[in-house]
Coordinates of C-alpha atoms in Angstrom, one line a residue:
Chain A
M37 CA -64.4 41.0 8.0
L38 CA -67.0 42.6 10.0
T39 CA -69.1 40.5 12.6
I40 CA -72.3 41.7 14.1
T41 CA -73.8 39.8 16.8
I42 CA -77.9 39.5 16.9
S43 CA -79.6 37.8 19.8
T44 CA -83.0 36.5 18.5
N45 CA -85.9 36.0 20.7
R46 CA -88.4 33.2 19.0
K47 CA -88.0 29.6 17.6
T48 CA -88.6 31.3 14.2
E49 CA -88.1 35.2 13.6
L50 CA -87.3 37.6 10.8
V51 CA -84.9 40.0 12.1
D52 CA -84.4 43.4 10.2
I53 CA -80.8 44.0 10.2
T54 CA -80.7 46.8 7.6
H55 CA -79.6 49.5 9.9
V56 CA -77.2 47.8 12.0
V57 CA -75.3 46.6 8.4
Q58 CA -75.6 50.3 7.2
S59 CA -74.0 51.4 10.7
A60 CA -71.4 48.6 10.8
L61 CA -70.2 49.9 7.3
H62 CA -70.2 53.4 8.3
D63 CA -68.4 52.7 11.6
D64 CA -65.7 50.8 9.5
G65 CA -64.7 53.8 7.5
I66 CA -65.9 52.3 4.0
D67 CA -68.6 54.3 3.8
A68 CA -67.4 56.5 1.0
A69 CA -66.8 53.7 -1.5
D70 CA -68.9 51.9 -4.3
G71 CA -68.9 48.3 -4.4
V72 CA -70.6 45.2 -3.4
L73 CA -71.3 44.1 0.2
Y74 CA -71.2 40.2 1.2
L75 CA -73.3 39.0 4.1
F76 CA -72.6 35.7 5.5
C77 CA -74.4 33.9 8.4
P78 CA -72.1 31.2 9.7
H79 CA -75.0 28.8 11.1
T80 CA -76.9 25.8 9.8
T81 CA -80.2 26.7 11.3
A82 CA -80.3 30.4 10.4
G83 CA -80.2 32.3 7.1
L84 CA -80.4 35.5 5.5
T85 CA -82.8 37.2 3.1
L86 CA -84.3 40.3 1.7
N87 CA -88.0 41.0 1.9
E88 CA -90.4 43.9 2.8
N89 CA -89.8 45.4 6.1
W90 CA -93.2 48.0 6.1
D91 CA -96.1 45.6 7.1
P92 CA -95.1 43.4 9.8
D93 CA -97.9 41.1 8.8
V94 CA -95.6 40.0 5.5
K95 CA -93.1 38.5 8.1
R96 CA -96.0 36.8 10.1
D97 CA -97.4 35.4 6.8
M98 CA -93.9 34.3 5.5
L99 CA -93.3 32.4 8.7
L100 CA -96.8 31.0 9.0
T101 CA -96.1 29.2 5.6
M102 CA -92.5 28.3 6.0
D103 CA -92.9 26.8 9.3
G104 CA -96.6 25.1 9.0
H105 CA -96.9 24.4 5.4
I106 CA -93.3 24.2 3.7
A107 CA -91.1 22.5 6.2
P108 CA -93.3 21.5 9.2
P109 CA -92.1 18.9 11.9
D110 CA -92.3 15.5 10.3
S111 CA -91.9 12.0 12.3
R112 CA -89.8 10.6 9.9
H113 CA -87.1 13.0 10.6
R114 CA -84.0 11.0 12.5
H115 CA -81.7 14.0 13.3
A116 CA -81.7 13.7 16.9
E117 CA -81.6 17.4 17.9
G118 CA -85.1 17.5 16.1
N119 CA -84.4 20.7 14.2
S120 CA -84.5 19.3 10.7
P121 CA -87.1 22.0 9.5
A122 CA -84.6 24.5 10.3
H123 CA -81.7 23.0 8.5
I124 CA -84.1 22.7 5.7
K125 CA -85.6 26.5 5.5
T126 CA -82.0 27.5 6.1
S127 CA -81.0 26.2 2.6
L128 CA -84.1 27.3 1.1
F129 CA -83.3 30.9 2.2
G130 CA -79.6 30.6 1.8
S131 CA -76.6 31.4 4.2
S132 CA -75.6 34.5 2.0
A133 CA -76.8 37.8 0.8
L134 CA -75.3 40.5 -1.2
V135 CA -76.3 44.2 -1.7
F136 CA -74.7 47.0 -3.6
V137 CA -73.1 50.3 -2.2
E138 CA -73.0 53.5 -3.6
G139 CA -71.7 56.8 -2.0
G140 CA -71.4 54.7 1.4
K141 CA -75.0 53.5 1.4
L142 CA -76.7 50.3 1.0
Q143 CA -78.8 50.3 -2.3
L144 CA -82.1 48.5 -1.6
G145 CA -85.7 48.7 -3.2
Q146 CA -88.2 51.1 -1.6
W147 CA -89.7 48.4 0.4
Q148 CA -86.6 46.0 1.0
G149 CA -84.9 45.2 4.2
L150 CA -82.3 42.8 5.2
Y151 CA -83.3 40.0 7.4
L152 CA -81.5 37.4 9.6
A153 CA -84.0 34.6 9.4
E154 CA -83.9 32.6 12.6
F155 CA -85.2 29.2 12.0
D156 CA -84.2 27.4 15.4
G157 CA -83.9 30.2 18.2
P158 CA -83.8 32.0 20.6
R159 CA -79.8 32.1 20.0
R160 CA -77.3 34.4 19.8
R161 CA -76.2 34.7 16.0
Q162 CA -73.4 36.2 14.0
V163 CA -73.5 37.7 10.6
W164 CA -70.1 38.4 8.8
I165 CA -69.8 41.3 6.5
K166 CA -67.1 41.8 3.5
Y167 CA -66.8 44.7 1.3
V168 CA -65.4 44.3 -2.3
A169 CA -64.8 47.8 -4.3
S170 CA -66.1 47.7 -7.9
A171 CA -63.8 48.6 -10.7
G172 CA -64.7 52.3 -10.7
Chain B
M136 CA -74.5 50.2 -11.6
L137 CA -76.5 49.5 -14.6
T138 CA -80.2 49.1 -14.6
I139 CA -82.4 47.3 -16.9
T140 CA -86.2 47.3 -17.0
I141 CA -88.4 44.5 -17.9
S142 CA -92.1 44.4 -18.0
T143 CA -93.9 41.4 -17.1
N144 CA -97.1 40.2 -18.5
R145 CA -98.7 37.7 -16.0
K146 CA -99.4 37.1 -12.2
T147 CA -96.5 34.8 -12.2
E148 CA -93.8 34.4 -15.2
L149 CA -90.3 33.3 -15.6
V150 CA -88.8 35.9 -18.0
D151 CA -85.5 35.1 -19.6
I152 CA -83.1 38.0 -19.4
T153 CA -79.8 36.1 -20.6
H154 CA -79.7 38.5 -23.6
V155 CA -80.8 41.7 -22.0
V156 CA -77.7 41.4 -19.3
Q157 CA -75.4 40.3 -22.2
S158 CA -76.0 43.2 -24.2
A159 CA -76.1 45.6 -21.4
L160 CA -72.6 44.4 -20.3
H161 CA -71.5 45.0 -24.0
D162 CA -73.1 48.4 -24.2
D163 CA -71.4 49.2 -21.1
G164 CA -67.9 48.6 -22.5
I165 CA -66.7 46.3 -20.0
D166 CA -67.0 43.4 -22.4
A167 CA -63.5 42.7 -22.3
A168 CA -62.7 42.1 -19.0
D169 CA -62.8 39.0 -16.7
G170 CA -64.8 39.3 -13.4
V171 CA -68.0 38.4 -11.8
L172 CA -71.4 39.9 -12.4
Y173 CA -73.9 40.6 -9.9
L174 CA -77.5 41.0 -10.4
F175 CA -79.8 42.6 -7.7
C176 CA -83.9 42.5 -7.9
P177 CA -84.9 45.6 -5.7
H178 CA -88.4 44.4 -5.4
T179 CA -90.2 42.3 -2.7
T180 CA -92.4 40.0 -4.8
A181 CA -89.9 39.2 -7.7
G182 CA -86.7 37.4 -7.6
L183 CA -84.0 36.2 -9.6
T184 CA -82.9 32.9 -10.7
L185 CA -81.1 30.7 -13.3
N186 CA -82.7 27.5 -14.8
E187 CA -83.4 25.8 -18.1
N188 CA -84.1 28.0 -21.0
W189 CA -84.6 25.1 -23.8
D190 CA -88.0 23.6 -23.3
P191 CA -90.8 26.0 -22.0
D192 CA -92.6 23.3 -20.3
V193 CA -89.8 23.6 -17.5
K194 CA -90.7 27.1 -16.6
R195 CA -94.6 26.1 -16.6
D196 CA -93.9 23.0 -14.6
M197 CA -91.8 25.3 -12.0
L198 CA -94.4 27.9 -11.5
L199 CA -97.2 25.0 -11.6
T200 CA -95.5 23.8 -8.4
M201 CA -94.4 26.9 -6.9
D202 CA -97.8 28.7 -7.2
G203 CA -100.1 25.8 -6.4
H204 CA -98.1 23.7 -4.2
I205 CA -95.1 25.4 -2.3
A206 CA -96.9 28.6 -1.6
P207 CA -100.3 28.6 -2.4
P208 CA -102.9 31.3 -1.2
D209 CA -103.9 30.8 2.3
S210 CA -106.9 32.2 4.2
R211 CA -104.7 32.5 7.3
H212 CA -102.4 35.2 5.6
R213 CA -103.2 38.6 7.2
H214 CA -101.0 41.1 4.7
A215 CA -103.7 43.4 3.3
E216 CA -102.4 43.2 -0.2
G217 CA -103.1 39.7 -0.3
N218 CA -99.8 38.8 -2.1
S219 CA -97.9 37.1 0.9
P220 CA -97.2 33.9 -1.5
A221 CA -95.4 36.2 -3.6
H222 CA -93.1 37.5 -0.9
I223 CA -92.3 33.9 0.2
K224 CA -91.3 32.8 -3.2
T225 CA -89.3 35.8 -3.7
S226 CA -87.4 34.6 -0.5
L227 CA -87.3 31.3 -1.7
F228 CA -85.6 32.0 -5.1
G229 CA -83.6 35.1 -3.7
S230 CA -83.1 38.6 -4.6
S231 CA -79.9 38.5 -6.3
A232 CA -77.8 36.1 -8.7
L233 CA -73.8 36.1 -9.8
V234 CA -72.6 34.6 -13.0
F235 CA -69.0 34.7 -14.1
V236 CA -67.7 36.7 -17.2
E237 CA -64.6 35.7 -19.2
G238 CA -63.6 37.6 -22.3
G239 CA -66.6 39.9 -22.0
K240 CA -69.2 36.9 -22.0
L241 CA -71.4 35.8 -19.3
Q242 CA -70.3 32.1 -18.5
L243 CA -73.5 29.9 -18.3
G244 CA -74.0 26.2 -18.8
Q245 CA -75.3 24.6 -22.1
W246 CA -79.0 24.5 -20.6
Q247 CA -78.8 27.7 -18.4
G248 CA -80.5 31.2 -18.4
L249 CA -81.0 33.8 -16.4
Y250 CA -84.5 34.6 -15.2
L251 CA -86.3 37.4 -13.7
A252 CA -88.9 35.5 -11.5
E253 CA -92.0 37.4 -11.5
F254 CA -94.6 36.7 -8.5
D255 CA -97.2 39.4 -8.5
G256 CA -97.3 41.0 -11.9
P257 CA -98.2 42.2 -14.4
R258 CA -95.8 45.1 -13.6
R259 CA -92.6 47.0 -14.5
R260 CA -89.5 45.6 -12.9
Q261 CA -85.9 46.8 -12.6
V262 CA -82.8 44.5 -12.2
W263 CA -79.6 46.3 -11.1
I264 CA -76.3 45.0 -12.4
K265 CA -72.7 45.4 -11.2
Y266 CA -69.3 44.1 -12.2
V267 CA -66.3 43.4 -10.0
A268 CA -63.1 42.2 -12.1
S269 CA -61.2 39.2 -10.8
A270 CA -57.7 39.6 -9.4
G271 CA -56.1 38.8 -12.9
Chain C
M226 CA -61.7 30.2 -13.1
L227 CA -61.2 26.8 -11.3
T228 CA -63.4 23.8 -12.4
I229 CA -63.9 20.9 -10.1
T230 CA -65.7 17.6 -11.3
I231 CA -68.0 15.6 -9.2
S232 CA -69.2 12.3 -9.7
T233 CA -72.8 11.7 -7.9
N234 CA -74.0 8.4 -7.1
R235 CA -77.7 8.8 -6.5
K236 CA -80.8 10.4 -7.7
T237 CA -80.7 13.1 -5.1
E238 CA -77.7 13.6 -2.9
L239 CA -76.0 16.2 -0.8
V240 CA -72.0 16.0 -1.7
D241 CA -70.0 17.6 0.8
I242 CA -67.3 19.5 -1.3
T243 CA -65.5 21.5 1.4
H244 CA -62.2 19.8 1.2
V245 CA -62.2 19.5 -2.5
V246 CA -62.7 23.3 -2.9
Q247 CA -60.4 24.2 -0.1
S248 CA -57.8 22.0 -2.0
A249 CA -58.5 23.6 -5.4
L250 CA -57.8 26.9 -3.8
H251 CA -54.5 25.9 -2.2
D252 CA -53.5 24.2 -5.4
D253 CA -54.1 27.3 -7.3
G254 CA -51.5 29.2 -5.3
I255 CA -54.1 31.9 -4.2
D256 CA -54.3 30.5 -0.6
A257 CA -52.2 33.7 1.0
A258 CA -55.0 36.0 0.2
D259 CA -58.1 37.4 1.7
G260 CA -61.0 38.1 -0.4
V261 CA -64.4 36.4 -1.5
L262 CA -64.7 32.9 -3.2
Y263 CA -67.5 32.0 -5.5
L264 CA -68.9 28.9 -6.5
F265 CA -71.2 28.3 -9.6
C266 CA -73.1 25.3 -10.6
P267 CA -73.6 25.1 -14.5
H268 CA -76.2 22.8 -14.2
T269 CA -80.2 23.0 -14.4
T270 CA -80.8 19.8 -12.0
A271 CA -78.3 20.5 -9.6
G272 CA -77.5 23.4 -7.2
L273 CA -75.1 24.5 -4.4
T274 CA -75.8 25.1 -0.8
L275 CA -74.2 25.3 2.7
N276 CA -75.7 23.2 5.8
E277 CA -74.4 21.0 8.4
N278 CA -71.7 18.5 7.9
W279 CA -71.7 16.6 11.0
D280 CA -74.8 14.5 11.8
P281 CA -75.5 12.4 8.1
D282 CA -78.9 12.5 9.3
V283 CA -79.3 16.3 8.5
K284 CA -78.8 15.5 4.7
R285 CA -80.9 12.7 5.1
D286 CA -83.8 14.4 6.6
M287 CA -83.5 17.5 4.1
L288 CA -83.8 15.3 1.0
L289 CA -86.5 13.3 2.5
T290 CA -88.6 16.5 2.8
M291 CA -87.3 18.0 -0.3
D292 CA -87.8 15.1 -2.7
G293 CA -91.2 13.7 -1.0
H294 CA -92.9 16.9 0.4
I295 CA -91.8 20.2 -1.2
A296 CA -91.3 19.0 -4.9
P297 CA -92.7 15.9 -5.1
P298 CA -93.3 14.2 -8.7
D299 CA -96.6 15.6 -10.1
S300 CA -98.8 14.0 -12.7
R301 CA -99.5 17.6 -14.3
H302 CA -96.1 18.1 -15.0
R303 CA -95.3 18.0 -19.0
H304 CA -91.6 18.5 -19.2
A305 CA -90.9 15.3 -21.3
E306 CA -87.8 14.5 -19.4
G307 CA -89.8 14.0 -16.3
N308 CA -87.4 16.0 -14.1
S309 CA -89.2 19.0 -13.4
P310 CA -89.1 18.5 -9.3
A311 CA -85.1 18.7 -10.0
H312 CA -85.5 22.0 -11.8
I313 CA -87.5 23.4 -9.1
K314 CA -85.4 22.2 -6.3
T315 CA -82.3 23.7 -8.1
S316 CA -84.0 27.0 -8.0
L317 CA -85.1 26.7 -4.5
F318 CA -81.3 25.9 -3.2
G319 CA -79.6 28.2 -6.1
S320 CA -77.0 27.8 -8.5
S321 CA -74.3 29.9 -6.7
A322 CA -72.5 30.1 -3.4
L323 CA -69.9 32.6 -1.9
V324 CA -67.8 32.0 0.8
F325 CA -65.1 34.2 2.8
V326 CA -61.6 33.6 2.4
E327 CA -58.9 34.7 5.2
G328 CA -55.3 33.6 5.1
G329 CA -56.1 31.3 2.3
K330 CA -58.7 29.4 4.5
L331 CA -62.4 29.1 3.6
Q332 CA -64.2 30.9 6.2
L333 CA -67.2 28.6 7.6
G334 CA -69.0 28.3 10.6
Q335 CA -68.3 25.5 13.1
W336 CA -70.8 23.3 11.8
Q337 CA -71.1 24.2 8.2
G338 CA -69.8 22.3 5.0
L339 CA -70.1 23.4 1.5
Y340 CA -72.4 21.0 -0.7
L341 CA -73.2 20.1 -4.4
A342 CA -77.1 19.2 -4.1
E343 CA -77.4 16.8 -6.7
F344 CA -81.4 16.3 -7.9
D345 CA -81.4 14.3 -10.9
G346 CA -78.4 11.8 -10.6
P347 CA -76.2 10.1 -10.9
R348 CA -74.4 12.1 -13.0
R349 CA -70.8 13.9 -13.4
R350 CA -71.3 17.6 -12.1
Q351 CA -69.1 20.5 -12.5
V352 CA -68.6 23.3 -10.0
W353 CA -66.9 26.3 -11.2
I354 CA -64.9 28.8 -8.9
K355 CA -63.7 32.4 -9.0
Y356 CA -61.9 34.3 -6.3
V357 CA -62.1 38.2 -6.0
A358 CA -59.6 39.7 -3.3
S359 CA -60.9 42.0 -1.0
A360 CA -59.8 45.9 -0.8
G361 CA -57.2 45.3 1.8

C-alpha cells in the first residue's frame, strides 16, 4: 500500500492529485503492468472524485453548489464540531476511487483528473493506494 | 479493457446498460470465471450508477429531483459551457461502478440494473470495462 | 462470495457494519492475506458508505440533511411505491464500497466505520462481500 500526503489550503477545495498518483505508481516500480488502481481516503470530512481538470471554474462552481446549496450549514445540526456538512459531502462524493492502468499509465478521459475533495480544511490529508493486476 | 459505446438521446437520461455489459463479458470469452467487473466512465458530465430497472417512473423521479432540486442551473456559475450542474451530478453519482461475477454472470439484486447516467446529452459516450478474477 | 444479513429498525438509518464485516472475513479464513475487500448492496433503496463512527450525532445530522433537504418527499414524484427519495439517496451514496485489507485486518482511518445506509426500512438487507488479493 502506497500513501501520499496532501496539504490542503482552504475550508473546501478540490485538489488535483492526478500527477502525484501517476508519479507514486512510477516510483513504486509497478508502472509496466495492466490492472486496476484503487484509491482510498481514510478521513471522514474529505473524499475522492474524478472530474474536469481543464477550466478551474468547474471546480469553483462545483464547490459553490456543494457548500451553499446541497449541504449548507444547518442550525439543527447537533454534532459539536460543527462540521456535519463536511461529513455529508464526503459520503456524497465517496471515500474511494478506481482507475484502470495500462502500460503503467493511468487511463483517464481527455478532460478527467483525480481529485482529493477537501470539505473541512485546511488540513494534512492522506490517500492510500493499492494496485491489483488484471488477469492478463 | 473492453469499451462499449452508448448514444444518449436527451439532455439527462438514465440508460440501462445491464444487457450490453453482460453481452460484452460473454463476447470477450471471460464468461466462465468468478471475479469482479469494474466499469469506468471517462467523461466529466456523465457517470455510472445502479438502481431499479423495473418501473420507469423511478428513473423519471430521480432525474426530476437531480436536475430540478439537487443541482439546478445557478446564475452564479461561471463555467462558460454552462454545464456545471452536469459536472456536479457526475461527482455525486460517481465515475465508476463494480459488480460481482459468478459463473460468467453479473450478480445483481432482483430489481437492480446498471445505468449510464447522462447529464449533458445527447452525446456518444464510452464505458470502459475491466475484469479481475478472485482468488478462487 | 460472502453474504451478511442486516435487519434495520427505522425508515432511514446508518447501521455500522464494520465489526460484522471484519468477523465475516475472519470466519472465512482469508484473514491472513493482503488485498482489497469489495462490498456490494443488492438493493435499490439502501446503499453503502464510510463515515465517522464515534459521535452518533454525525449520523443523525447526515440523515436529517439527506432526508429533509437533499432528497425530501416531492408531490411530483410518480413512482407508485412512494419511495423515490430512497432510490435517489441510494444512487447518491452508491451501491458498493471498497476497503483495503492488510494482515487480515480492514484498513480504515481512525474515525471511519463502514455503514449500510437504509433509506426505506425497516427491512432485512443483504451485503455481498468479495475479496481479491493484491499482486504481492
